[in-house]
Amino acid sequence: MDRQIQSFLNKTSVICATIATIVLASLLLHTPETCIPDKSTHSSLKFPRSTCDLSHRSLTTLDKKNRRLWSTSAWLNKVRSFSILFREAQRLSLLANSSKALCLLAGAGQEVMALNQIGVDDVTGIDLVDSPPLVSRADPNNLPFFDDVFDIAFSAQFDVVLFPSRFIAEMERTVGVGGFCVLVVQERTEGEVMDIVRLFRRGKFVDSKNITLSGWKMTRIVLRIINSTSI
Ligand SMILES: *[C@@H]1O[C@H](CO)[C@@H](O)[C@H](O)[C@H]1NC(C)=O
Ligand SMILES: *[C@@H]1O[C@H](CO)[C@@H](O)[C@H](O)[C@H]1NC(C)=O
Ligand SMILES: *[C@@H]1O[C@H](CO)[C@@H](O)[C@H](O)[C@H]1NC(C)=O
């Protein structure tokens, strides 16, 4: 009698263990499904089951947000305005498709997109707040780049910087000899332009021009880097 009960219990535990193994195996085998990009409209109703699933979801959200932003007329107009400015820079040989470009205080990245659209692929956009995928977070007063690594540095936000000489020092440090620094500022007289030019230690004034950018009257200032950083 005792032996029969013992054998029954053994069988039961073997069956239970088998069921548990099957359930566990099926759970494990099913997990990867959540990593397969899911285009179904019900994805928001799904319970996030893995980190893979979570990162996929946040990327989709970002993509959607960017697609919406990049199709607004304000965005498109600003990108068009920057494209005109950069095409002129191409004509003046300040910029080539192969140039390594740095955009300082690039906001949401309109100028980065404009450069990409006219054929400049190697563009780094930075601002105090990141705006992926076009703009990364970095301090313009303490740039996380080596000396002389860019061919051109650009900023349309010099008017609002807190430490103008520090900003200029970092901007020109990262541009190699023969490269250019381009600033677009609110319209300035020639004397005011020279006050800005004097902040540069390595750059030689090339020219300034009054332009219209997104409907605003601005002055574009160009300097060429002539002295190496090691002086
Ligand atoms: C630069 O790239 C643009 C866009 O890809 C192209 O149309 C243009 O011809 C290129 N310019 C040169 C000089 O290669
Ligand atoms: C730009 O406009 C300002 C103000 O009208 C003027 O003083 C300056 O000379 C102009 N600069 C150039 C380069 O034409
Ligand atoms: C470049 O260096 C030379 C020699 O040190 C100096 O005289 C000159 O002012 C510098 N140029 C600029 C634009 O800083």
Coordinates of N, CA and C and ligand atoms in Angstrom, one line a residue:
M1 N 0.8 -1.2 0.0 CA 0.0 0.0 0.0 C 0.9 1.3 0.0
D2 N 1.8 1.4 1.0 CA 2.7 2.5 1.1 C 3.5 2.7 -0.2
R3 N 4.0 1.5 -0.7 CA 4.8 1.5 -1.9 C 4.0 2.1 -3.1
Q4 N 2.7 1.7 -3.1 CA 1.9 2.2 -4.2 C 1.7 3.7 -4.2
I5 N 1.5 4.2 -2.9 CA 1.4 5.7 -2.8 C 2.6 6.4 -3.2
Q6 N 3.8 5.8 -2.7 CA 5.1 6.4 -3.0 C 5.3 6.5 -4.5
S7 N 5.0 5.4 -5.2 CA 5.2 5.3 -6.7 C 4.2 6.3 -7.3
F8 N 3.0 6.4 -6.8 CA 2.0 7.4 -7.4 C 2.6 8.8 -7.3
L9 N 3.1 9.1 -6.0 CA 3.6 10.5 -5.8 C 4.8 10.8 -6.7
N10 N 5.7 9.7 -6.9 CA 6.8 9.9 -7.8 C 6.4 10.2 -9.2
K11 N 5.4 9.5 -9.7 CA 4.9 9.7 -11.0 C 4.3 11.1 -11.2
T12 N 3.5 11.5 -10.1 CA 2.9 12.8 -10.2 C 4.0 13.9 -10.3
S13 N 5.0 13.8 -9.4 CA 6.1 14.8 -9.4 C 6.8 14.8 -10.8
V14 N 7.0 13.7 -11.4 CA 7.7 13.6 -12.7 C 6.8 14.3 -13.7
I15 N 5.5 14.1 -13.6 CA 4.6 14.7 -14.6 C 4.6 16.3 -14.4
C16 N 4.5 16.7 -13.1 CA 4.5 18.1 -12.8 C 5.8 18.8 -13.3
A17 N 6.9 18.1 -13.1 CA 8.2 18.7 -13.5 C 8.2 18.8 -15.0
T18 N 7.7 17.8 -15.7 CA 7.6 17.8 -17.2 C 6.8 18.9 -17.7
I19 N 5.6 19.1 -17.1 CA 4.7 20.2 -17.5 C 5.4 21.6 -17.3
A20 N 6.1 21.7 -16.1 CA 6.8 23.0 -15.8 C 7.9 23.2 -16.8
T21 N 8.6 22.2 -17.2 CA 9.7 22.3 -18.2 C 9.1 22.8 -19.5
I22 N 8.0 22.1 -19.9 CA 7.4 22.5 -21.2 C 6.9 24.0 -21.2
V23 N 6.3 24.4 -20.0 CA 5.8 25.7 -19.9 C 7.0 26.7 -20.0
L24 N 8.0 26.4 -19.3 CA 9.2 27.3 -19.2 C 9.9 27.4 -20.6
A25 N 10.0 26.2 -21.2 CA 10.6 26.2 -22.6 C 9.8 27.0 -23.6
S26 N 8.5 26.9 -23.5 CA 7.6 27.6 -24.4 C 7.7 29.1 -24.2
L27 N 7.8 29.5 -22.9 CA 8.0 30.9 -22.6 C 9.3 31.4 -23.1
L28 N 10.4 30.6 -22.9 CA 11.7 31.1 -23.4 C 11.7 31.2 -24.9
L29 N 11.1 30.2 -25.6 CA 11.1 30.2 -27.0 C 10.2 31.3 -27.6
H30 N 9.2 31.8 -26.8 CA 8.4 32.8 -27.3 C 8.9 34.2 -27.1
T31 N 9.8 34.4 -26.1 CA 10.3 35.7 -25.8 C 10.8 36.5 -27.0
P32 N 11.7 35.9 -27.9 CA 12.3 36.6 -29.0 C 11.2 37.3 -29.9
E33 N 10.0 36.8 -29.9 CA 9.0 37.4 -30.8 C 8.8 38.9 -30.5
T34 N 9.0 39.3 -29.2 CA 8.8 40.7 -28.9 C 9.9 41.6 -29.5
C35 N 11.0 40.9 -29.9 CA 12.1 41.7 -30.5 C 11.9 41.9 -32.0
I36 N 11.0 41.2 -32.6 CA 10.8 41.4 -34.0 C 10.1 42.7 -34.3
P37 N 10.6 43.6 -35.1 CA 9.9 44.8 -35.3 C 8.4 44.6 -35.7
D38 N 7.6 45.2 -34.9 CA 6.2 44.9 -35.0 C 5.4 46.1 -35.6
K39 N 4.9 46.0 -36.8 CA 4.3 47.1 -37.4 C 2.8 47.1 -37.1
S40 N 2.3 46.2 -36.3 CA 0.9 46.1 -36.1 C 0.4 47.3 -35.3
T41 N -0.8 47.7 -35.5 CA -1.4 48.9 -34.8 C -1.6 48.6 -33.3
H42 N -1.5 47.4 -32.9 CA -1.8 47.1 -31.5 C -0.6 47.1 -30.6
S43 N 0.5 47.5 -31.2 CA 1.8 47.4 -30.4 C 1.7 48.2 -29.1
S44 N 0.9 49.3 -29.0 CA 0.8 50.1 -27.8 C 0.1 49.3 -26.7
L45 N -0.7 48.3 -27.1 CA -1.5 47.5 -26.1 C -0.7 46.4 -25.5
K46 N 0.5 46.1 -26.1 CA 1.3 45.0 -25.7 C 2.0 45.3 -24.4
F47 N 2.1 44.3 -23.6 CA 2.9 44.5 -22.3 C 4.4 44.3 -22.7
P48 N 5.2 45.3 -22.3 CA 6.6 45.2 -22.6 C 7.2 44.0 -21.9
R49 N 7.8 43.1 -22.6 CA 8.2 41.8 -21.9 C 9.8 41.8 -21.8
S50 N 10.5 42.6 -22.5 CA 11.9 42.6 -22.5 C 12.5 44.0 -22.7
T51 N 13.8 44.2 -22.4 CA 14.4 45.5 -22.7 C 14.4 45.7 -24.2
C52 N 14.6 44.6 -24.9 CA 14.6 44.8 -26.4 C 13.3 45.4 -26.9
D53 N 12.2 44.9 -26.3 CA 10.9 45.4 -26.7 C 10.8 46.9 -26.3
L54 N 11.3 47.2 -25.2 CA 11.2 48.6 -24.7 C 11.9 49.6 -25.6
S55 N 13.2 49.2 -26.0 CA 14.0 50.1 -26.8 C 13.3 50.3 -28.2
H56 N 12.7 49.2 -28.7 CA 12.0 49.3 -30.0 C 10.9 50.2 -29.9
R57 N 10.1 50.2 -28.8 CA 9.0 51.1 -28.6 C 9.4 52.5 -28.6
S58 N 10.5 52.9 -27.8 CA 10.9 54.3 -27.7 C 11.4 54.8 -29.0
L59 N 12.1 53.9 -29.8 CA 12.6 54.4 -31.1 C 11.4 54.7 -32.0
T60 N 10.4 53.9 -32.0 CA 9.2 54.2 -32.8 C 8.6 55.5 -32.5
T61 N 8.5 55.8 -31.2 CA 7.9 57.0 -30.7 C 8.7 58.2 -31.2
L62 N 10.1 58.1 -31.1 CA 11.0 59.1 -31.5 C 10.8 59.4 -33.0
D63 N 10.8 58.3 -33.8 CA 10.6 58.4 -35.2 C 9.4 59.1 -35.6
K64 N 8.3 58.8 -34.9 CA 7.0 59.4 -35.2 C 7.1 60.9 -34.9
K65 N 7.7 61.2 -33.7 CA 7.8 62.6 -33.3 C 8.6 63.4 -34.3
N66 N 9.7 62.8 -34.7 CA 10.6 63.5 -35.7 C 9.9 63.7 -37.0
R67 N 9.2 62.6 -37.5 CA 8.5 62.7 -38.8 C 7.5 63.8 -38.7
R68 N 6.8 64.0 -37.6 CA 5.8 65.1 -37.5 C 6.5 66.4 -37.5
L69 N 7.6 66.6 -36.7 CA 8.3 67.8 -36.6 C 8.9 68.2 -38.0
W70 N 9.5 67.2 -38.7 CA 10.2 67.5 -39.9 C 9.3 67.8 -41.1
S71 N 8.0 67.6 -40.9 CA 7.1 67.9 -42.0 C 6.3 69.3 -41.8
T72 N 6.6 69.9 -40.6 CA 6.0 71.2 -40.4 C 6.6 72.3 -41.3
S73 N 5.8 73.3 -41.7 CA 6.3 74.3 -42.6 C 7.4 75.2 -42.0
A74 N 7.3 75.4 -40.6 CA 8.3 76.2 -40.0 C 9.7 75.5 -40.1
W75 N 9.7 74.1 -39.9 CA 10.9 73.3 -40.0 C 11.4 73.4 -41.5
L76 N 10.5 73.1 -42.4 CA 11.0 73.1 -43.8 C 11.5 74.4 -44.3
N77 N 10.9 75.5 -43.9 CA 11.3 76.9 -44.3 C 12.7 77.1 -43.7
K78 N 12.9 76.8 -42.5 CA 14.2 77.0 -41.8 C 15.3 76.2 -42.5
V79 N 15.0 74.9 -42.8 CA 16.0 74.1 -43.5 C 16.3 74.7 -44.9
R80 N 15.3 75.2 -45.6 CA 15.5 75.8 -46.9 C 16.4 77.0 -46.8
S81 N 16.1 77.8 -45.8 CA 16.9 79.0 -45.6 C 18.4 78.7 -45.3
F82 N 18.6 77.7 -44.5 CA 20.0 77.2 -44.2 C 20.7 76.6 -45.5
S83 N 19.9 75.9 -46.3 CA 20.4 75.3 -47.5 C 20.9 76.4 -48.4
I84 N 20.2 77.5 -48.6 CA 20.6 78.6 -49.4 C 22.0 79.2 -48.9
L85 N 22.0 79.4 -47.6 CA 23.3 79.9 -47.0 C 24.4 78.9 -47.2
F86 N 24.2 77.6 -47.1 CA 25.3 76.6 -47.2 C 25.7 76.4 -48.7
R87 N 24.7 76.5 -49.6 CA 25.1 76.4 -51.0 C 26.0 77.6 -51.4
E88 N 25.7 78.8 -50.9 CA 26.6 79.9 -51.2 C 28.0 79.6 -50.6
A89 N 28.0 79.0 -49.4 CA 29.3 78.6 -48.8 C 30.1 77.6 -49.7
Q90 N 29.3 76.7 -50.3 CA 29.9 75.8 -51.3 C 30.5 76.5 -52.5
R91 N 29.8 77.5 -53.0 CA 30.2 78.3 -54.2 C 31.5 79.1 -53.8
L92 N 31.6 79.5 -52.5 CA 32.7 80.3 -52.1 C 33.9 79.4 -51.7
S93 N 33.7 78.1 -51.9 CA 34.7 77.1 -51.5 C 35.0 77.1 -50.0
L94 N 34.1 77.5 -49.2 CA 34.3 77.4 -47.7 C 33.9 75.9 -47.3
L95 N 33.2 75.3 -48.1 CA 32.6 74.0 -47.7 C 32.6 73.1 -48.9
A96 N 33.0 71.8 -48.7 CA 32.9 70.8 -49.8 C 32.0 69.6 -49.2
N97 N 31.6 68.7 -50.1 CA 30.8 67.6 -49.7 C 31.6 66.7 -48.7
S98 N 32.9 66.7 -48.8 CA 33.7 65.9 -47.9 C 34.1 66.6 -46.6
S99 N 33.7 67.9 -46.5 CA 34.1 68.6 -45.3 C 33.5 68.0 -44.0
K100 N 34.3 68.0 -42.9 CA 33.8 67.6 -41.6 C 33.3 68.9 -41.0
A101 N 32.0 68.9 -40.7 CA 31.3 70.2 -40.3 C 30.8 70.0 -38.8
L102 N 31.0 71.1 -38.1 CA 30.5 71.2 -36.7 C 29.4 72.3 -36.6
C103 N 28.2 72.0 -36.1 CA 27.2 73.1 -35.9 C 27.0 73.2 -34.4
L104 N 27.4 74.5 -33.9 CA 27.3 74.7 -32.5 C 25.9 75.4 -32.2
L105 N 25.3 74.9 -31.1 CA 24.0 75.4 -30.6 C 23.0 75.2 -31.8
A106 N 22.9 74.0 -32.3 CA 22.2 73.6 -33.5 C 20.7 73.4 -33.2
G107 N 20.2 73.6 -32.0 CA 18.8 73.5 -31.7 C 18.3 72.1 -32.0
A108 N 17.2 72.1 -32.8 CA 16.6 70.8 -33.1 C 17.3 70.2 -34.4
G109 N 18.2 70.9 -35.0 CA 19.0 70.3 -36.1 C 18.7 70.7 -37.5
Q110 N 18.0 71.8 -37.7 CA 17.6 72.3 -39.0 C 18.9 72.5 -39.9
E111 N 19.9 73.1 -39.3 CA 21.1 73.3 -40.1 C 21.9 72.0 -40.4
V112 N 21.8 71.1 -39.5 CA 22.4 69.7 -39.7 C 21.7 69.1 -40.9
M113 N 20.4 69.1 -40.9 CA 19.6 68.5 -42.0 C 19.9 69.2 -43.3
A114 N 20.0 70.6 -43.3 CA 20.3 71.3 -44.5 C 21.7 70.9 -45.1
L115 N 22.7 70.8 -44.3 CA 24.0 70.4 -44.7 C 23.9 69.0 -45.3
N116 N 23.2 68.1 -44.7 CA 23.1 66.7 -45.2 C 22.4 66.7 -46.6
Q117 N 21.4 67.6 -46.7 CA 20.6 67.6 -47.9 C 21.4 68.1 -49.1
I118 N 22.4 69.1 -48.9 CA 23.2 69.6 -50.0 C 24.4 68.7 -50.3
G119 N 24.5 67.6 -49.5 CA 25.6 66.6 -49.8 C 26.7 66.5 -48.8
V120 N 26.7 67.3 -47.7 CA 27.7 67.2 -46.7 C 27.3 66.1 -45.7
D121 N 28.0 65.0 -45.7 CA 27.5 63.8 -44.9 C 28.1 63.9 -43.4
D122 N 29.3 64.4 -43.3 CA 29.9 64.3 -42.0 C 29.7 65.6 -41.2
V123 N 28.5 65.6 -40.6 CA 28.1 66.8 -39.8 C 27.8 66.4 -38.4
T124 N 28.4 67.2 -37.4 CA 28.2 67.0 -36.0 C 27.4 68.2 -35.5
G125 N 26.2 68.0 -35.0 CA 25.4 69.0 -34.4 C 25.4 68.9 -32.9
I126 N 25.7 70.0 -32.2 CA 25.7 69.9 -30.7 C 24.8 71.1 -30.1
D127 N 24.3 70.8 -29.0 CA 23.6 71.9 -28.2 C 23.5 71.4 -26.7
L128 N 23.1 72.3 -25.9 CA 23.0 72.0 -24.5 C 22.0 70.9 -24.2
V129 N 21.0 70.8 -25.0 CA 20.0 69.7 -24.9 C 20.1 68.9 -26.2
D130 N 20.1 67.6 -26.1 CA 20.2 66.8 -27.3 C 18.9 66.7 -28.0
S131 N 19.0 66.4 -29.3 CA 17.8 66.3 -30.1 C 18.0 65.2 -31.2
P132 N 18.0 63.9 -30.7 CA 18.4 62.8 -31.6 C 17.4 62.7 -32.8
P133 N 18.0 62.3 -34.0 CA 19.3 61.9 -34.2 C 20.3 63.0 -34.8
L134 N 19.8 64.2 -34.9 CA 20.6 65.2 -35.5 C 21.5 66.0 -34.6
V135 N 21.1 66.1 -33.4 CA 21.9 67.0 -32.4 C 22.2 66.2 -31.1
S136 N 23.5 66.2 -30.8 CA 23.9 65.6 -29.5 C 24.2 66.6 -28.5
R137 N 24.2 66.2 -27.2 CA 24.4 67.1 -26.1 C 25.8 67.3 -25.8
A138 N 26.2 68.6 -25.8 CA 27.6 68.9 -25.5 C 27.7 70.4 -25.0
D139 N 28.6 70.7 -24.2 CA 28.8 72.1 -23.8 C 29.6 72.9 -24.8
P140 N 29.1 73.9 -25.4 CA 29.8 74.7 -26.4 C 31.0 75.4 -25.8
N141 N 31.0 75.6 -24.5 CA 32.2 76.3 -23.8 C 33.2 75.3 -23.4
N142 N 33.0 74.0 -23.7 CA 34.0 72.9 -23.3 C 33.7 71.8 -24.2
L143 N 34.0 71.9 -25.5 CA 33.6 70.9 -26.5 C 34.4 69.6 -26.3
P144 N 33.7 68.5 -26.5 CA 34.3 67.2 -26.3 C 35.0 66.7 -27.5
F145 N 35.8 67.6 -28.2 CA 36.5 67.2 -29.4 C 38.0 67.6 -29.3
F146 N 38.8 66.9 -30.0 CA 40.2 67.2 -30.1 C 40.4 68.5 -30.9
D147 N 41.6 69.1 -30.9 CA 41.9 70.3 -31.7 C 41.9 69.9 -33.1
D148 N 41.6 70.9 -34.0 CA 41.8 70.8 -35.4 C 41.1 69.6 -36.1
V149 N 40.0 69.1 -35.6 CA 39.3 68.0 -36.2 C 38.3 68.3 -37.3
F150 N 37.8 69.6 -37.3 CA 36.8 70.0 -38.3 C 37.3 70.9 -39.4
D151 N 36.6 70.9 -40.5 CA 37.0 71.7 -41.6 C 36.2 73.0 -41.5
I152 N 35.1 73.0 -40.9 CA 34.3 74.2 -40.8 C 33.4 74.1 -39.5
A153 N 33.3 75.2 -38.8 CA 32.4 75.3 -37.6 C 31.4 76.4 -37.9
F154 N 30.2 76.1 -37.6 CA 29.1 77.1 -37.9 C 28.2 77.3 -36.7
S155 N 27.8 78.6 -36.5 CA 26.8 78.8 -35.5 C 25.9 80.0 -35.9
A156 N 24.6 79.9 -35.7 CA 23.7 81.0 -35.9 C 23.1 81.5 -34.6
Q157 N 23.8 81.0 -33.5 CA 23.3 81.4 -32.1 C 24.3 82.1 -31.3
F158 N 25.3 82.8 -32.0 CA 26.3 83.5 -31.2 C 25.7 84.6 -30.4
D159 N 24.6 85.2 -30.9 CA 24.0 86.4 -30.2 C 23.5 86.0 -28.8
V160 N 23.2 84.7 -28.5 CA 22.7 84.4 -27.2 C 23.7 83.7 -26.3
V161 N 24.9 83.6 -26.7 CA 25.9 82.8 -25.9 C 26.2 83.7 -24.6
L162 N 26.5 83.0 -23.5 CA 26.8 83.7 -22.3 C 28.2 84.1 -22.2
F163 N 29.1 83.3 -22.8 CA 30.5 83.6 -22.7 C 31.1 83.7 -24.1
P164 N 30.9 84.9 -24.8 CA 31.3 84.9 -26.2 C 32.8 84.6 -26.4
S165 N 33.7 85.0 -25.6 CA 35.1 84.7 -25.9 C 35.5 83.2 -25.7
R166 N 34.8 82.7 -24.7 CA 35.0 81.2 -24.4 C 34.4 80.4 -25.6
F167 N 33.3 80.8 -26.0 CA 32.6 80.1 -27.2 C 33.5 80.2 -28.4
I168 N 34.0 81.4 -28.7 CA 34.9 81.5 -29.9 C 36.1 80.7 -29.8
A169 N 36.7 80.7 -28.6 CA 38.0 80.0 -28.3 C 37.8 78.5 -28.6
E170 N 36.6 77.9 -28.1 CA 36.4 76.5 -28.4 C 36.0 76.2 -29.8
M171 N 35.3 77.1 -30.4 CA 34.9 77.0 -31.8 C 36.2 76.9 -32.7
E172 N 37.1 77.9 -32.5 CA 38.3 77.9 -33.4 C 39.3 76.8 -33.0
R173 N 39.3 76.4 -31.8 CA 40.2 75.3 -31.4 C 40.0 74.0 -32.2
T174 N 38.7 73.7 -32.4 CA 38.4 72.4 -33.0 C 38.5 72.4 -34.6
V175 N 38.8 73.6 -35.2 CA 38.9 73.7 -36.6 C 40.4 73.7 -37.0
G176 N 40.7 72.9 -38.0 CA 42.1 72.9 -38.4 C 42.6 74.1 -39.3
V177 N 43.9 74.2 -39.4 CA 44.4 75.3 -40.2 C 43.9 75.2 -41.6
G178 N 43.4 76.3 -42.2 CA 42.9 76.3 -43.5 C 41.4 76.1 -43.5
G179 N 40.8 75.7 -42.4 CA 39.4 75.6 -42.2 C 38.7 76.9 -41.9
F180 N 37.4 76.9 -41.8 CA 36.6 78.2 -41.6 C 35.7 78.1 -40.4
C181 N 35.6 79.3 -39.8 CA 34.5 79.5 -38.8 C 33.5 80.5 -39.4
V182 N 32.2 80.1 -39.3 CA 31.2 80.9 -39.9 C 30.2 81.2 -38.8
L183 N 29.9 82.5 -38.6 CA 28.9 83.0 -37.6 C 27.8 83.7 -38.4
V184 N 26.6 83.4 -38.0 CA 25.5 84.3 -38.5 C 24.9 85.0 -37.3
V185 N 24.9 86.3 -37.3 CA 24.5 87.1 -36.1 C 23.4 88.1 -36.6
Q186 N 22.7 88.7 -35.6 CA 21.8 89.8 -35.9 C 22.6 90.9 -36.6
E187 N 21.9 91.6 -37.6 CA 22.6 92.5 -38.4 C 23.5 93.5 -37.6
R188 N 24.8 93.6 -38.0 CA 25.8 94.4 -37.3 C 26.4 95.4 -38.3
T189 N 26.9 96.5 -37.7 CA 27.6 97.5 -38.5 C 29.0 96.9 -38.7
E190 N 29.8 97.5 -39.5 CA 31.2 96.9 -39.8 C 32.0 97.0 -38.5
G191 N 31.9 98.0 -37.7 CA 32.6 98.1 -36.5 C 32.2 97.0 -35.5
E192 N 31.0 96.7 -35.4 CA 30.5 95.7 -34.5 C 31.0 94.3 -35.0
V193 N 31.1 94.1 -36.3 CA 31.6 92.9 -36.9 C 33.1 92.7 -36.4
M194 N 33.8 93.8 -36.5 CA 35.2 93.7 -36.1 C 35.4 93.4 -34.6
D195 N 34.5 93.9 -33.8 CA 34.5 93.6 -32.3 C 34.4 92.0 -32.1
I196 N 33.6 91.4 -33.0 CA 33.5 89.9 -32.9 C 34.8 89.3 -33.4
V197 N 35.2 89.8 -34.6 CA 36.4 89.2 -35.2 C 37.6 89.2 -34.3
R198 N 37.7 90.3 -33.4 CA 38.9 90.4 -32.5 C 38.9 89.3 -31.4
L199 N 37.7 88.7 -31.2 CA 37.7 87.6 -30.2 C 38.5 86.3 -30.7
F200 N 38.7 86.3 -32.0 CA 39.4 85.1 -32.6 C 40.9 85.2 -32.4
R201 N 41.6 84.2 -32.0 CA 43.1 84.2 -31.8 C 43.8 83.5 -33.0
R202 N 43.1 82.6 -33.7 CA 43.7 81.8 -34.7 C 43.1 82.1 -36.1
G203 N 42.1 82.9 -36.1 CA 41.3 83.2 -37.4 C 41.6 84.5 -38.0
K204 N 41.6 84.6 -39.3 CA 41.8 85.8 -40.1 C 40.5 86.1 -40.7
F205 N 40.1 87.4 -40.6 CA 38.8 87.8 -41.2 C 38.8 87.6 -42.7
V206 N 37.7 87.0 -43.3 CA 37.6 86.8 -44.7 C 36.6 87.8 -45.3
D207 N 35.4 87.7 -44.8 CA 34.4 88.7 -45.2 C 33.1 88.7 -44.3
S208 N 32.3 89.7 -44.5 CA 31.0 89.7 -43.8 C 30.0 90.2 -44.8
K209 N 28.8 89.7 -44.7 CA 27.7 90.0 -45.7 C 26.4 90.1 -45.0
N210 N 25.6 91.1 -45.3 CA 24.2 91.1 -44.7 C 23.3 90.2 -45.5
I211 N 22.7 89.3 -44.8 CA 21.8 88.3 -45.5 C 20.5 88.3 -44.8
T212 N 19.5 87.5 -45.4 CA 18.2 87.3 -44.8 C 18.2 85.8 -44.5
L213 N 17.9 85.4 -43.2 CA 17.8 84.0 -42.9 C 16.4 83.8 -42.2
S214 N 15.6 83.0 -42.8 CA 14.2 82.8 -42.4 C 13.5 84.1 -42.1
G215 N 13.7 85.1 -43.0 CA 13.1 86.4 -42.9 C 13.7 87.4 -41.9
W216 N 14.8 87.0 -41.2 CA 15.5 87.9 -40.3 C 16.7 88.5 -41.0
K217 N 16.9 89.8 -40.7 CA 18.1 90.5 -41.2 C 19.3 90.1 -40.4
M218 N 20.2 89.4 -41.0 CA 21.4 88.9 -40.3 C 22.7 89.3 -41.0
T219 N 23.8 89.1 -40.3 CA 25.1 89.4 -40.9 C 25.9 88.1 -40.8
R220 N 26.4 87.6 -41.9 CA 27.2 86.4 -41.9 C 28.7 86.8 -41.9
I221 N 29.4 86.2 -40.9 CA 30.9 86.6 -40.8 C 31.7 85.3 -41.0
V222 N 32.7 85.4 -41.8 CA 33.6 84.3 -42.2 C 35.0 84.5 -41.8
L223 N 35.6 83.6 -41.1 CA 37.0 83.7 -40.7 C 37.7 82.4 -41.2
R224 N 39.0 82.6 -41.6 CA 39.8 81.4 -42.0 C 40.8 81.2 -40.9
I225 N 40.9 79.9 -40.4 CA 41.9 79.6 -39.4 C 43.3 79.6 -40.0
I226 N 44.2 80.4 -39.5 CA 45.5 80.5 -40.1 C 46.7 80.1 -39.1
N227 N 46.4 80.2 -37.8 CA 47.4 79.8 -36.9 C 47.1 78.4 -36.2
S228 N 48.2 77.6 -36.0 CA 47.9 76.3 -35.4 C 47.7 76.5 -33.9
T229 N 47.1 75.5 -33.3 CA 46.8 75.5 -31.9 C 48.0 75.5 -31.0
S230 N 49.1 75.0 -31.5 CA 50.3 74.8 -30.7 C 51.1 76.0 -30.4
I231 N 50.6 77.2 -30.9 CA 51.4 78.4 -30.6 C 51.2 78.9 -29.2
Ligands
LIG1 C1 27.7 67.1 -53.4 O1 26.6 66.3 -53.1 C2 25.4 66.6 -53.8 C3 24.3 65.8 -53.3 O2 24.6 64.4 -53.1 C4 25.6 66.4 -55.3 O3 24.4 66.8 -56.0 C5 26.8 67.3 -55.7 O4 27.0 67.1 -57.1 C6 28.0 67.0 -54.9 N1 29.0 68.0 -55.2 C7 30.2 67.6 -55.6 C8 31.2 68.7 -55.9 O5 30.6 66.4 -55.7
LIG2 C1 25.0 95.6 -42.9 O1 24.0 96.4 -42.4 C2 24.5 97.3 -41.4 C3 23.3 98.1 -40.9 O2 22.4 98.5 -41.9 C4 25.5 98.3 -42.1 O3 25.9 99.2 -41.1 C5 26.6 97.4 -42.6 O4 27.6 98.3 -43.2 C6 26.2 96.4 -43.5 N1 27.3 95.4 -43.8 C7 27.6 95.1 -45.0 C8 28.8 94.2 -45.0 O5 27.1 95.5 -46.0
LIG3 C1 49.0 84.2 -35.7 O1 50.2 84.1 -35.0 C2 51.1 85.2 -35.2 C3 52.4 84.8 -34.6 O2 52.2 84.4 -33.3 C4 50.5 86.5 -34.7 O3 51.3 87.6 -34.8 C5 49.2 86.7 -35.3 O4 48.5 87.8 -34.7 C6 48.3 85.5 -35.3 N1 47.1 85.7 -36.1 C7 45.9 85.6 -35.6 C8 44.8 85.9 -36.6 O5 45.6 85.5 -34.4

